[in-house]
Coordinates of C-alpha atoms in Angstrom, one line a residue:
Chain A
X100 CA 149.1 151.5 89.1
X101 CA 146.7 150.0 91.7
X102 CA 143.4 152.0 91.8
X103 CA 143.3 152.1 88.3
X104 CA 143.9 147.9 87.8
X105 CA 142.0 144.8 88.8
X106 CA 143.7 141.2 88.9
X107 CA 141.4 138.6 87.0
X108 CA 141.9 135.2 87.9
X109 CA 140.6 132.3 85.5
X110 CA 141.3 128.7 85.3
X111 CA 142.1 127.5 81.6
X112 CA 139.4 125.1 80.4
X113 CA 140.1 121.6 78.2
X114 CA 138.4 123.1 75.1
X115 CA 140.8 126.0 74.8
X116 CA 144.0 123.7 74.0
X117 CA 144.8 122.7 70.6
X118 CA 146.8 120.0 69.1
X119 CA 150.2 121.5 70.4
X120 CA 148.9 120.9 74.0
X121 CA 148.7 124.5 74.5
X122 CA 145.9 127.2 75.0
X123 CA 145.0 128.7 71.3
X124 CA 146.8 131.3 70.8
X125 CA 143.8 133.1 69.3
X126 CA 141.9 132.1 73.0
X127 CA 144.2 135.4 75.0
X128 CA 141.9 138.1 73.0
X129 CA 139.0 136.6 74.7
X130 CA 140.9 136.1 78.2
X131 CA 141.6 140.0 77.9
X132 CA 137.6 140.5 77.5
X133 CA 137.1 138.9 80.1
X134 CA 139.6 140.6 82.1
X135 CA 138.3 144.2 80.3
X136 CA 134.8 143.4 81.3
X137 CA 135.7 142.8 84.9
X138 CA 137.7 146.2 84.9
X139 CA 134.6 148.3 83.6
X140 CA 132.1 146.3 86.0
X141 CA 134.4 146.8 89.3
X142 CA 135.7 150.6 88.5
X143 CA 133.3 152.3 85.8
X144 CA 129.7 150.3 85.2
X145 CA 128.8 147.3 84.6
X146 CA 129.0 146.7 80.4
X147 CA 125.4 144.9 80.5
X148 CA 123.4 148.2 82.1
X149 CA 126.3 150.5 79.6
X150 CA 125.1 148.8 76.4
X151 CA 121.5 149.1 77.6
X152 CA 122.3 152.9 78.0
X153 CA 123.3 153.0 74.3
X154 CA 127.2 152.7 74.6
X155 CA 128.9 150.2 72.9
X156 CA 133.1 149.9 73.3
X157 CA 134.2 148.2 70.3
X158 CA 137.7 147.0 69.9
X159 CA 140.0 149.1 67.4
X160 CA 142.8 147.0 67.8
X161 CA 144.5 144.1 69.5
X162 CA 148.4 143.5 70.0
X163 CA 149.5 140.8 72.0
X164 CA 153.3 138.6 72.7
X165 CA 153.2 135.1 73.9
X166 CA 155.7 134.4 75.8
X167 CA 155.5 131.3 77.9
X168 CA 152.8 128.9 76.7
X169 CA 149.8 127.8 79.4
X170 CA 148.3 124.6 79.5
X171 CA 144.5 123.0 80.4
X172 CA 144.0 123.2 84.1
X173 CA 146.4 126.0 84.5
X174 CA 145.0 129.0 86.7
X175 CA 146.1 132.8 85.6
X176 CA 145.9 136.2 86.3
X177 CA 145.5 138.4 84.1
X178 CA 146.9 142.0 85.7
X179 CA 144.4 144.6 84.1
X180 CA 144.6 148.7 83.7
X181 CA 143.2 151.4 81.7
X182 CA 146.4 153.3 80.4
X183 CA 144.7 155.9 77.8
X184 CA 141.4 157.8 78.0
X185 CA 141.0 160.8 75.9
X186 CA 137.4 161.4 75.5
X187 CA 137.0 159.3 72.2
X188 CA 139.4 156.4 72.7
X189 CA 141.2 154.2 75.7
X190 CA 143.5 151.6 75.5
X191 CA 143.4 148.6 78.4
X192 CA 146.8 146.4 78.8
X193 CA 147.2 143.1 80.4
X194 CA 149.7 141.1 81.7
X195 CA 149.2 137.6 82.5
X196 CA 151.0 135.3 84.5
X197 CA 150.5 132.0 85.9
X198 CA 148.8 132.2 89.6
X199 CA 151.0 131.7 92.3
X200 CA 154.5 132.7 90.3
X201 CA 156.3 135.3 89.1
X202 CA 156.4 133.7 85.1
X203 CA 154.9 136.7 82.7
X204 CA 153.1 134.2 79.9
X205 CA 151.7 136.9 78.3
X206 CA 150.9 140.6 77.6
X207 CA 148.8 142.6 75.6
X208 CA 147.1 145.8 74.8
X209 CA 143.7 146.7 73.3
X210 CA 142.3 149.8 72.0
X211 CA 138.7 151.0 71.9
X212 CA 136.3 153.5 70.8
X213 CA 133.0 154.9 72.5
X214 CA 130.1 154.0 70.2
X215 CA 125.6 154.5 70.2
X216 CA 123.5 152.4 68.8
X217 CA 123.5 153.2 65.4
X218 CA 127.4 153.1 65.6
X219 CA 127.9 156.4 66.0
X220 CA 130.8 157.7 68.1
X221 CA 129.9 159.2 71.6
X222 CA 131.8 162.2 72.5
X223 CA 131.9 160.9 76.4
X224 CA 132.4 164.8 77.8
X225 CA 129.0 166.0 76.6
X226 CA 126.9 162.8 76.9
X227 CA 128.2 161.0 79.9
X228 CA 130.3 163.0 81.8
X229 CA 129.9 161.0 84.9
X230 CA 131.5 157.9 83.3
X231 CA 133.8 160.2 81.4
X232 CA 135.5 161.9 84.8
X233 CA 135.5 158.5 85.6
X234 CA 137.8 157.2 83.3
X235 CA 139.5 160.4 83.3
X236 CA 140.3 159.6 86.9
X237 CA 141.4 155.8 86.3
X238 CA 143.8 156.8 84.0
X239 CA 145.1 159.8 85.9
X240 CA 145.9 157.4 88.7
X241 CA 148.3 155.7 86.6
X242 CA 152.1 156.5 87.7
Chain B
X57 CA 150.4 140.2 46.0
X58 CA 153.6 138.6 44.8
X59 CA 154.7 134.7 44.4
X60 CA 154.7 135.0 47.7
X61 CA 151.1 135.8 49.0
X62 CA 147.7 133.8 48.7
X63 CA 144.1 135.6 48.1
X64 CA 142.2 133.0 50.8
X65 CA 138.3 133.5 50.5
X66 CA 136.1 132.5 53.5
X67 CA 131.9 132.7 54.1
X68 CA 131.5 134.4 57.9
X69 CA 129.4 131.9 59.9
X70 CA 126.4 132.3 62.2
X71 CA 128.6 131.5 65.6
X72 CA 131.3 133.8 64.6
X73 CA 129.0 136.9 65.1
X74 CA 128.4 138.6 68.9
X75 CA 125.7 140.5 69.8
X76 CA 126.8 143.8 69.1
X77 CA 125.7 141.7 65.3
X78 CA 129.4 141.9 63.7
X79 CA 132.3 139.2 63.6
X80 CA 133.8 139.0 67.2
X81 CA 137.0 140.1 67.1
X82 CA 138.5 137.2 68.3
X83 CA 137.5 135.6 65.6
X84 CA 140.0 137.3 63.0
X85 CA 143.0 136.1 64.8
X86 CA 141.4 132.6 63.9
X87 CA 141.3 133.7 60.2
X88 CA 144.3 134.9 60.0
X89 CA 145.6 131.4 60.8
X90 CA 143.2 129.7 58.1
X91 CA 144.7 132.0 55.2
X92 CA 148.5 131.5 56.8
X93 CA 148.4 127.5 56.7
X94 CA 147.2 127.5 53.4
X95 CA 149.9 129.6 52.4
X96 CA 152.3 127.6 53.9
X97 CA 150.6 124.6 52.2
X98 CA 150.5 126.0 48.7
X99 CA 154.1 127.6 49.0
X100 CA 155.9 125.4 51.3
X101 CA 154.7 121.8 52.8
X102 CA 151.3 120.7 53.8
X103 CA 151.1 122.0 57.5
X104 CA 149.9 118.5 58.2
X105 CA 152.9 116.7 57.2
X106 CA 155.3 119.4 58.9
X107 CA 153.9 118.5 62.3
X108 CA 154.4 114.8 61.6
X109 CA 158.1 115.2 60.3
X110 CA 158.3 117.1 64.2
X111 CA 157.9 120.9 63.2
X112 CA 155.7 123.2 65.1
X113 CA 155.1 126.6 64.4
X114 CA 154.0 128.5 67.3
X115 CA 152.5 132.2 67.2
X116 CA 154.7 134.5 69.1
X117 CA 152.5 137.4 68.7
X118 CA 149.8 138.8 66.7
X119 CA 148.5 142.4 66.0
X120 CA 144.8 143.4 64.6
X121 CA 143.5 146.6 63.4
X122 CA 140.1 146.5 63.1
X123 CA 138.8 149.2 60.2
X124 CA 135.3 148.0 59.4
X125 CA 133.3 145.3 60.8
X126 CA 132.0 142.1 58.7
X127 CA 128.8 140.8 58.9
X128 CA 127.2 137.3 58.7
X129 CA 127.0 136.1 55.1
X130 CA 129.7 138.6 54.2
X131 CA 132.4 136.7 52.4
X132 CA 135.9 138.0 52.9
X133 CA 138.7 137.4 51.3
X134 CA 142.2 138.0 52.8
X135 CA 145.6 138.4 51.4
X136 CA 148.0 136.8 53.1
X137 CA 151.8 137.6 52.5
X138 CA 154.7 136.1 54.5
X139 CA 157.1 139.2 54.6
X140 CA 160.2 138.1 57.0
X141 CA 162.3 135.2 57.8
X142 CA 165.7 135.0 59.2
X143 CA 166.1 131.0 59.3
X144 CA 165.0 131.3 62.9
X145 CA 161.5 133.3 62.8
X146 CA 159.1 134.5 60.8
X147 CA 156.1 136.9 59.9
X148 CA 153.1 136.6 58.4
X149 CA 150.9 139.9 57.5
X150 CA 147.1 139.7 56.5
X151 CA 144.7 142.8 54.9
X152 CA 141.0 141.6 54.9
X153 CA 138.3 142.9 52.3
X154 CA 134.7 142.3 51.3
X155 CA 134.9 140.3 48.2
X156 CA 134.3 141.9 45.4
X157 CA 135.1 145.4 47.0
X158 CA 138.3 147.4 48.0
X159 CA 137.1 148.6 51.2
X160 CA 139.7 147.3 53.1
X161 CA 138.0 145.8 56.7
X162 CA 141.2 144.4 59.1
X163 CA 145.0 144.3 58.7
X164 CA 146.9 142.4 60.9
X165 CA 150.5 140.5 61.3
X166 CA 151.9 137.8 63.2
X167 CA 155.2 135.9 64.2
X168 CA 156.2 132.7 64.7
X169 CA 159.1 130.6 65.5
X170 CA 160.4 126.7 64.3
X171 CA 160.3 124.5 67.1
X172 CA 161.0 120.8 67.3
X173 CA 158.4 118.2 69.3
X174 CA 160.1 119.0 72.3
X175 CA 159.8 122.7 72.1
X176 CA 163.0 123.2 71.3
X177 CA 164.2 125.8 68.4
X178 CA 164.9 124.2 65.0
X179 CA 167.7 125.9 62.8
X180 CA 166.0 125.8 59.8
X181 CA 169.4 125.4 57.5
X182 CA 170.4 123.0 59.2
X183 CA 168.1 120.7 60.3
X184 CA 165.4 121.1 56.7
X185 CA 167.4 122.8 54.3
X186 CA 164.9 122.3 51.7
X187 CA 162.4 123.9 53.4
X188 CA 164.6 126.8 54.3
X189 CA 165.6 128.0 51.0
X190 CA 161.9 127.7 50.1
X191 CA 161.3 130.2 52.9
X192 CA 163.9 132.3 52.1
X193 CA 162.8 132.6 48.1
X194 CA 159.2 133.5 49.3
X195 CA 160.6 136.4 51.2
X196 CA 163.0 137.5 48.7
X197 CA 160.1 137.8 46.1
X198 CA 158.7 140.7 48.3
X199 CA 159.0 144.0 46.0
Chain C
X25 CA 115.9 112.3 49.9
X26 CA 117.8 114.2 47.2
X27 CA 115.8 117.2 46.5
X28 CA 115.5 117.9 50.2
X29 CA 119.2 117.5 50.8
X30 CA 122.8 119.2 50.7
X31 CA 126.2 118.0 51.1
X32 CA 128.3 120.6 52.4
X33 CA 131.9 120.1 52.4
X34 CA 134.4 122.2 54.4
X35 CA 138.1 121.5 55.5
X36 CA 139.0 121.2 59.3
X37 CA 140.6 124.3 61.0
X38 CA 143.8 124.0 63.0
X39 CA 142.0 126.0 65.5
X40 CA 139.3 123.3 65.8
X41 CA 141.7 120.5 67.5
X42 CA 141.8 120.1 71.2
X43 CA 145.2 118.6 73.0
X44 CA 143.5 115.4 72.4
X45 CA 144.6 115.8 68.9
X46 CA 141.3 115.7 67.2
X47 CA 138.1 118.2 66.3
X48 CA 136.9 119.3 69.8
X49 CA 133.4 117.8 69.9
X50 CA 131.7 120.9 70.6
X51 CA 132.7 122.4 67.4
X52 CA 130.6 119.6 65.1
X53 CA 127.3 121.5 66.7
X54 CA 129.2 124.1 64.8
X55 CA 129.5 122.2 61.7
X56 CA 125.6 121.4 62.1
X57 CA 125.3 124.8 62.0
X58 CA 127.0 126.1 58.8
X59 CA 125.1 122.9 56.7
X60 CA 122.1 123.7 58.2
X61 CA 122.1 127.4 57.0
X62 CA 123.4 126.2 53.8
X63 CA 120.3 124.1 53.1
X64 CA 118.2 127.1 54.2
X65 CA 119.9 129.5 52.3
X66 CA 120.0 127.6 49.0
X67 CA 116.5 125.9 49.6
X68 CA 114.3 128.5 51.3
X69 CA 115.8 131.9 51.4
X70 CA 119.3 133.5 52.7
X71 CA 119.1 133.5 56.5
X72 CA 120.5 137.0 56.8
X73 CA 117.3 138.0 54.5
X74 CA 114.6 135.9 57.0
X75 CA 115.9 138.1 60.1
X76 CA 116.0 141.0 58.3
X77 CA 112.0 139.9 57.5
X78 CA 112.3 139.6 61.4
X79 CA 112.5 135.9 61.4
X80 CA 114.6 133.7 63.7
X81 CA 115.1 130.2 64.2
X82 CA 116.5 129.2 67.1
X83 CA 117.7 126.1 68.2
X84 CA 115.5 123.7 70.3
X85 CA 117.5 121.1 70.6
X86 CA 120.6 119.2 69.1
X87 CA 122.1 115.6 69.5
X88 CA 125.3 114.0 68.2
X89 CA 127.0 111.0 68.2
X90 CA 130.8 110.8 67.8
X91 CA 131.5 107.8 65.7
X92 CA 134.8 108.0 64.0
X93 CA 137.3 111.5 65.3
X94 CA 138.0 114.0 62.5
X95 CA 141.8 116.1 62.8
X96 CA 143.1 119.1 61.4
X97 CA 143.7 119.0 57.4
X98 CA 140.6 116.4 56.7
X99 CA 137.8 117.6 54.2
X100 CA 134.6 116.4 55.7
X101 CA 131.4 116.3 53.8
X102 CA 127.7 117.4 55.8
X103 CA 124.8 115.4 54.3
X104 CA 122.2 117.2 55.6
X105 CA 118.2 117.0 55.4
X106 CA 115.1 118.6 56.9
X107 CA 113.4 115.9 58.4
X108 CA 110.3 117.2 59.7
X109 CA 108.2 120.8 59.9
X110 CA 104.7 121.1 61.0
X111 CA 104.2 125.3 60.7
X112 CA 105.7 125.8 64.3
X113 CA 108.7 123.4 64.6
X114 CA 111.6 122.1 62.0
X115 CA 114.1 119.3 62.1
X116 CA 117.1 118.9 60.7
X117 CA 119.5 115.7 60.3
X118 CA 123.2 115.3 59.4
X119 CA 125.8 112.9 58.3
X120 CA 129.4 113.5 58.5
X121 CA 131.6 111.4 56.1
X122 CA 135.4 112.1 55.6
X123 CA 135.6 113.3 51.8
X124 CA 135.8 110.4 49.2
X125 CA 135.1 107.7 51.6
X126 CA 132.0 105.7 52.8
X127 CA 133.1 106.0 56.6
X128 CA 130.3 107.5 58.5
X129 CA 132.1 110.0 61.5
X130 CA 129.3 112.0 63.0
X131 CA 125.2 112.2 63.1
X132 CA 123.3 114.1 64.1
X133 CA 120.1 116.2 64.7
X134 CA 118.5 119.3 65.3
X135 CA 115.1 121.2 66.5
X136 CA 114.3 124.7 65.6
X137 CA 111.1 126.6 66.0
X138 CA 110.6 130.3 64.4
X139 CA 110.1 133.4 66.2
X140 CA 110.2 136.9 65.8
X141 CA 111.9 139.4 66.3
X142 CA 110.5 139.9 70.0
X143 CA 111.4 136.3 70.5
X144 CA 108.0 135.5 69.9
X145 CA 106.3 132.6 68.3
X146 CA 105.5 132.9 64.4
X147 CA 102.9 131.3 63.2
X148 CA 104.6 130.3 59.4
X149 CA 101.1 129.3 57.4
X150 CA 99.4 132.5 58.2
X151 CA 102.8 135.6 58.6
X152 CA 105.0 133.5 55.8
X153 CA 102.4 131.2 53.4
X154 CA 105.2 131.1 50.6
X155 CA 108.0 130.0 53.0
X156 CA 105.6 127.9 54.4
X157 CA 104.9 126.1 51.4
X158 CA 108.7 125.6 50.4
X159 CA 109.1 124.0 54.2
X160 CA 106.2 121.5 53.6
X161 CA 107.1 120.8 50.0
X162 CA 111.2 119.9 51.6
X163 CA 109.7 117.4 53.9
X164 CA 107.3 115.6 51.4
X165 CA 109.8 115.0 49.4
X166 CA 111.8 112.8 51.8
X167 CA 112.0 109.3 50.7
Chain D
X163 CA 121.9 116.5 94.4
X164 CA 123.4 113.5 95.8
X165 CA 127.0 113.3 97.0
X166 CA 127.5 112.2 93.0
X167 CA 127.1 115.8 92.1
X168 CA 128.6 118.9 91.7
X169 CA 127.4 122.4 91.5
X170 CA 129.8 124.6 89.1
X171 CA 128.9 128.1 88.5
X172 CA 130.7 130.5 85.9
X173 CA 129.5 133.8 84.4
X174 CA 128.5 134.3 80.3
X175 CA 131.2 136.3 79.0
X176 CA 130.3 138.6 76.2
X177 CA 132.1 136.1 73.3
X178 CA 129.7 133.4 74.0
X179 CA 127.0 135.5 72.7
X180 CA 125.9 135.4 69.0
X181 CA 123.8 137.9 66.8
X182 CA 120.4 137.1 68.3
X183 CA 121.8 138.4 71.9
X184 CA 121.8 135.7 73.8
X185 CA 124.6 133.0 74.2
X186 CA 125.3 130.6 70.6
X187 CA 124.0 126.9 71.6
X188 CA 127.4 125.5 71.1
X189 CA 129.1 127.1 74.1
X190 CA 126.6 124.9 76.1
X191 CA 128.4 121.9 75.0
X192 CA 131.6 123.8 76.4
X193 CA 130.1 124.6 79.5
X194 CA 128.6 120.8 80.3
X195 CA 132.5 120.1 79.6
X196 CA 133.9 122.3 82.1
X197 CA 131.3 121.0 84.7
X198 CA 132.0 117.7 84.0
X199 CA 135.3 118.2 84.5
X200 CA 135.4 119.7 87.7
X201 CA 132.9 116.9 88.6
X202 CA 136.1 114.3 88.0
X203 CA 138.5 116.7 89.5
X204 CA 136.7 116.5 92.8
X205 CA 135.1 113.3 93.0
X206 CA 137.9 111.3 91.0
X207 CA 141.1 112.5 90.2
X208 CA 142.4 116.0 88.4
X209 CA 141.5 114.9 84.6
X210 CA 145.5 116.5 84.0
X211 CA 146.6 113.6 86.1
X212 CA 144.3 111.1 84.6
X213 CA 145.4 112.0 81.3
X214 CA 149.7 111.5 82.4
X215 CA 148.3 108.3 83.5
X216 CA 147.0 107.7 80.1
X217 CA 144.0 107.6 80.3
X218 CA 141.7 110.2 78.0
X219 CA 137.3 110.3 78.1
X220 CA 136.7 111.5 74.9
X221 CA 132.9 112.2 74.3
X222 CA 131.1 109.5 72.6
X223 CA 127.3 111.4 72.2
X224 CA 126.3 114.7 73.7
X225 CA 122.2 115.4 73.8
X226 CA 121.3 119.1 74.8
X227 CA 117.4 120.6 75.4
X228 CA 117.8 124.8 75.5
X229 CA 114.4 125.6 77.2
X230 CA 115.3 129.2 78.4
X231 CA 118.2 131.4 76.4
X232 CA 120.9 132.7 78.6
X233 CA 122.8 136.2 78.2
X234 CA 125.8 138.4 78.7
X235 CA 126.4 138.8 82.6
X236 CA 124.2 136.4 83.6
X237 CA 125.6 133.7 86.2
X238 CA 124.7 130.5 85.4
X239 CA 124.5 127.4 87.9
X240 CA 125.2 123.5 86.2
X241 CA 124.6 120.6 88.3
X242 CA 125.8 117.9 87.1
X243 CA 125.5 114.5 88.1
X244 CA 127.1 111.0 86.7
X245 CA 124.1 108.7 85.9
X246 CA 125.8 105.4 84.9
X247 CA 128.9 103.8 84.8
X248 CA 129.4 100.0 83.8
X249 CA 133.3 99.7 83.9
X250 CA 133.9 100.7 80.0
X251 CA 131.3 103.6 79.3
X252 CA 130.0 106.2 81.4
X253 CA 127.3 108.7 81.5
X254 CA 126.6 112.4 83.0
X255 CA 123.9 114.4 83.2
X256 CA 123.3 118.0 83.2
X257 CA 120.6 121.2 84.3
X258 CA 121.7 124.6 84.0
X259 CA 119.8 126.9 86.2
X260 CA 120.3 131.0 86.6
X261 CA 121.7 131.6 90.0
X262 CA 119.4 132.1 92.4
X263 CA 116.3 131.6 90.3
X264 CA 114.0 128.3 89.9
X265 CA 113.8 128.6 86.4
X266 CA 115.5 125.7 84.6
X267 CA 117.4 126.9 81.0
X268 CA 118.9 124.0 79.8
X269 CA 119.2 120.4 80.2
X270 CA 121.2 117.9 78.3
X271 CA 123.1 114.6 79.0
X272 CA 126.6 113.2 77.6
X273 CA 128.3 109.6 77.2
X274 CA 131.9 108.8 77.5
X275 CA 134.2 105.7 77.0
X276 CA 137.6 105.6 78.5
X277 CA 140.6 105.2 76.5
X278 CA 144.2 105.1 76.3
X279 CA 147.0 107.1 74.8
X280 CA 146.9 105.2 71.3
X281 CA 142.7 105.3 71.5
X282 CA 142.5 101.9 72.5
X283 CA 139.9 101.2 75.2
X284 CA 140.8 100.5 78.6
X285 CA 139.0 98.0 80.9
X286 CA 138.8 100.3 84.4
X287 CA 138.5 97.6 86.5
X288 CA 141.7 95.7 85.3
X289 CA 144.1 98.6 84.6
X290 CA 142.7 101.3 87.4
X291 CA 141.2 99.2 89.9
X292 CA 140.8 102.1 92.5
X293 CA 139.4 104.6 90.1
X294 CA 137.0 102.1 88.8
X295 CA 135.9 101.7 92.6
X296 CA 135.0 105.6 93.0
X297 CA 133.6 105.8 89.2
X298 CA 131.2 102.6 90.9
X299 CA 130.7 104.3 94.2
X300 CA 129.6 107.7 92.1
X301 CA 126.5 106.1 90.6
X302 CA 125.4 103.9 93.3
X303 CA 125.0 106.7 95.2
X304 CA 122.1 108.0 93.1
X305 CA 119.2 108.0 94.7

């Protein structure tokens, strides 16, 4: 699980709360994005550069389970891991903890495809063989 | 689509786009909330009043599939329907279309529980029997 | 004041509140944008079409005074009016009321310039004379 | 730049961009909040604790000038400084730079008051004399 995962930390901002006094549930989808782009940046290639190369990686699905709410001022850690890659699509999974705690607050998963600037699918193996090998490597490292 | 569903319409705002030129995927979770609260307002009770009565309805899970992207200026319709209610939890499902089009853009589902102001679960049947009956009726109407 | 202004109405969404139980102050800047784009759509040209023509209208400054807070479920009206246009820059002003009330909740102002797709300034008079005349007309109508 | 200021750094997130390809202007108001709360946390008292003590510090006005746009992946520094405090109101000012650059991207200012949990004004000198002295000290330190 190690090599293909990152632990992304961040504090909760005031504007991320709602009138229930907890983080609004939509914001976790944004936290997932922050963590996923850190994973890509560290393990694959800076995502801003990927977009310059003409690769965009939109989200095809997202799932999130809210177990324990998170509050303003909390510091969270998002355990983030690439779980699937078949050359055309990939999946990333997320587990959010309070920093320095074993309590699991949120789990989630997102699906992605690889598109060019015209929003057409990219065959990664043919067009970007080096990135393809890296992506395969990330998933093979699992378990 | 039956008595237990609402069709919620809204325009896409500029600030809801991202640099891909489409609506950022996290915003659909917010559109779902808008539609769900309209469903509660119309079929059950004004949600602001429910919170005054001490009932809060947080999200326990959310799922979203992104089929066709939506753009700034588009007008969308969100077909929203309560699909499960067992006295303690409920589920709501969503289908987003472009207005005046058959094209399905997004589907989703959310799960909810009923809590009091101290974030303790509420047994709706005992504490709020009228709301309980209405909620049951909404789900029975399906198919 | 009439001809050059619009009254834009919208409801407050749950996700626009924060843990103070009121609308987060940053969201008013978004409400201003919604109202401003409605003003452009109705009085000038659909803003999505303007961007297709290669005109973008970024914000150069924004100011907002918070007088009375607004809550989830409230319906607000944003009185929106173009107040300056000199061929290169424009200013828009905003006054937010509770619907069906005289109470002024928020006032604000925003400044804008006209850029092409390469983010270079556009001389509206030369490049888009018809839009230029319309914009001038909007401001002349004031008082 | 004195003792009464902080330099707050953060990266720009993807979801903070809009279809112009730059950070949406409303998000700077949120960056200001992040920086201001860091200033309070470091120089005065953890803001989450202040709210527990029954002090809330809403925003009475905000101003922002957009000089140079900021993009996804950029790292910004927000020079943040308390500029006024009279026992009832305070003002904070902000200057945003690209990290490792002299280029000033955004400037801004925000005004605040001190309210209790019932949204009534607090006389800081009488109710919270220690915080009052600290706040006065912060402003006196300015040149």
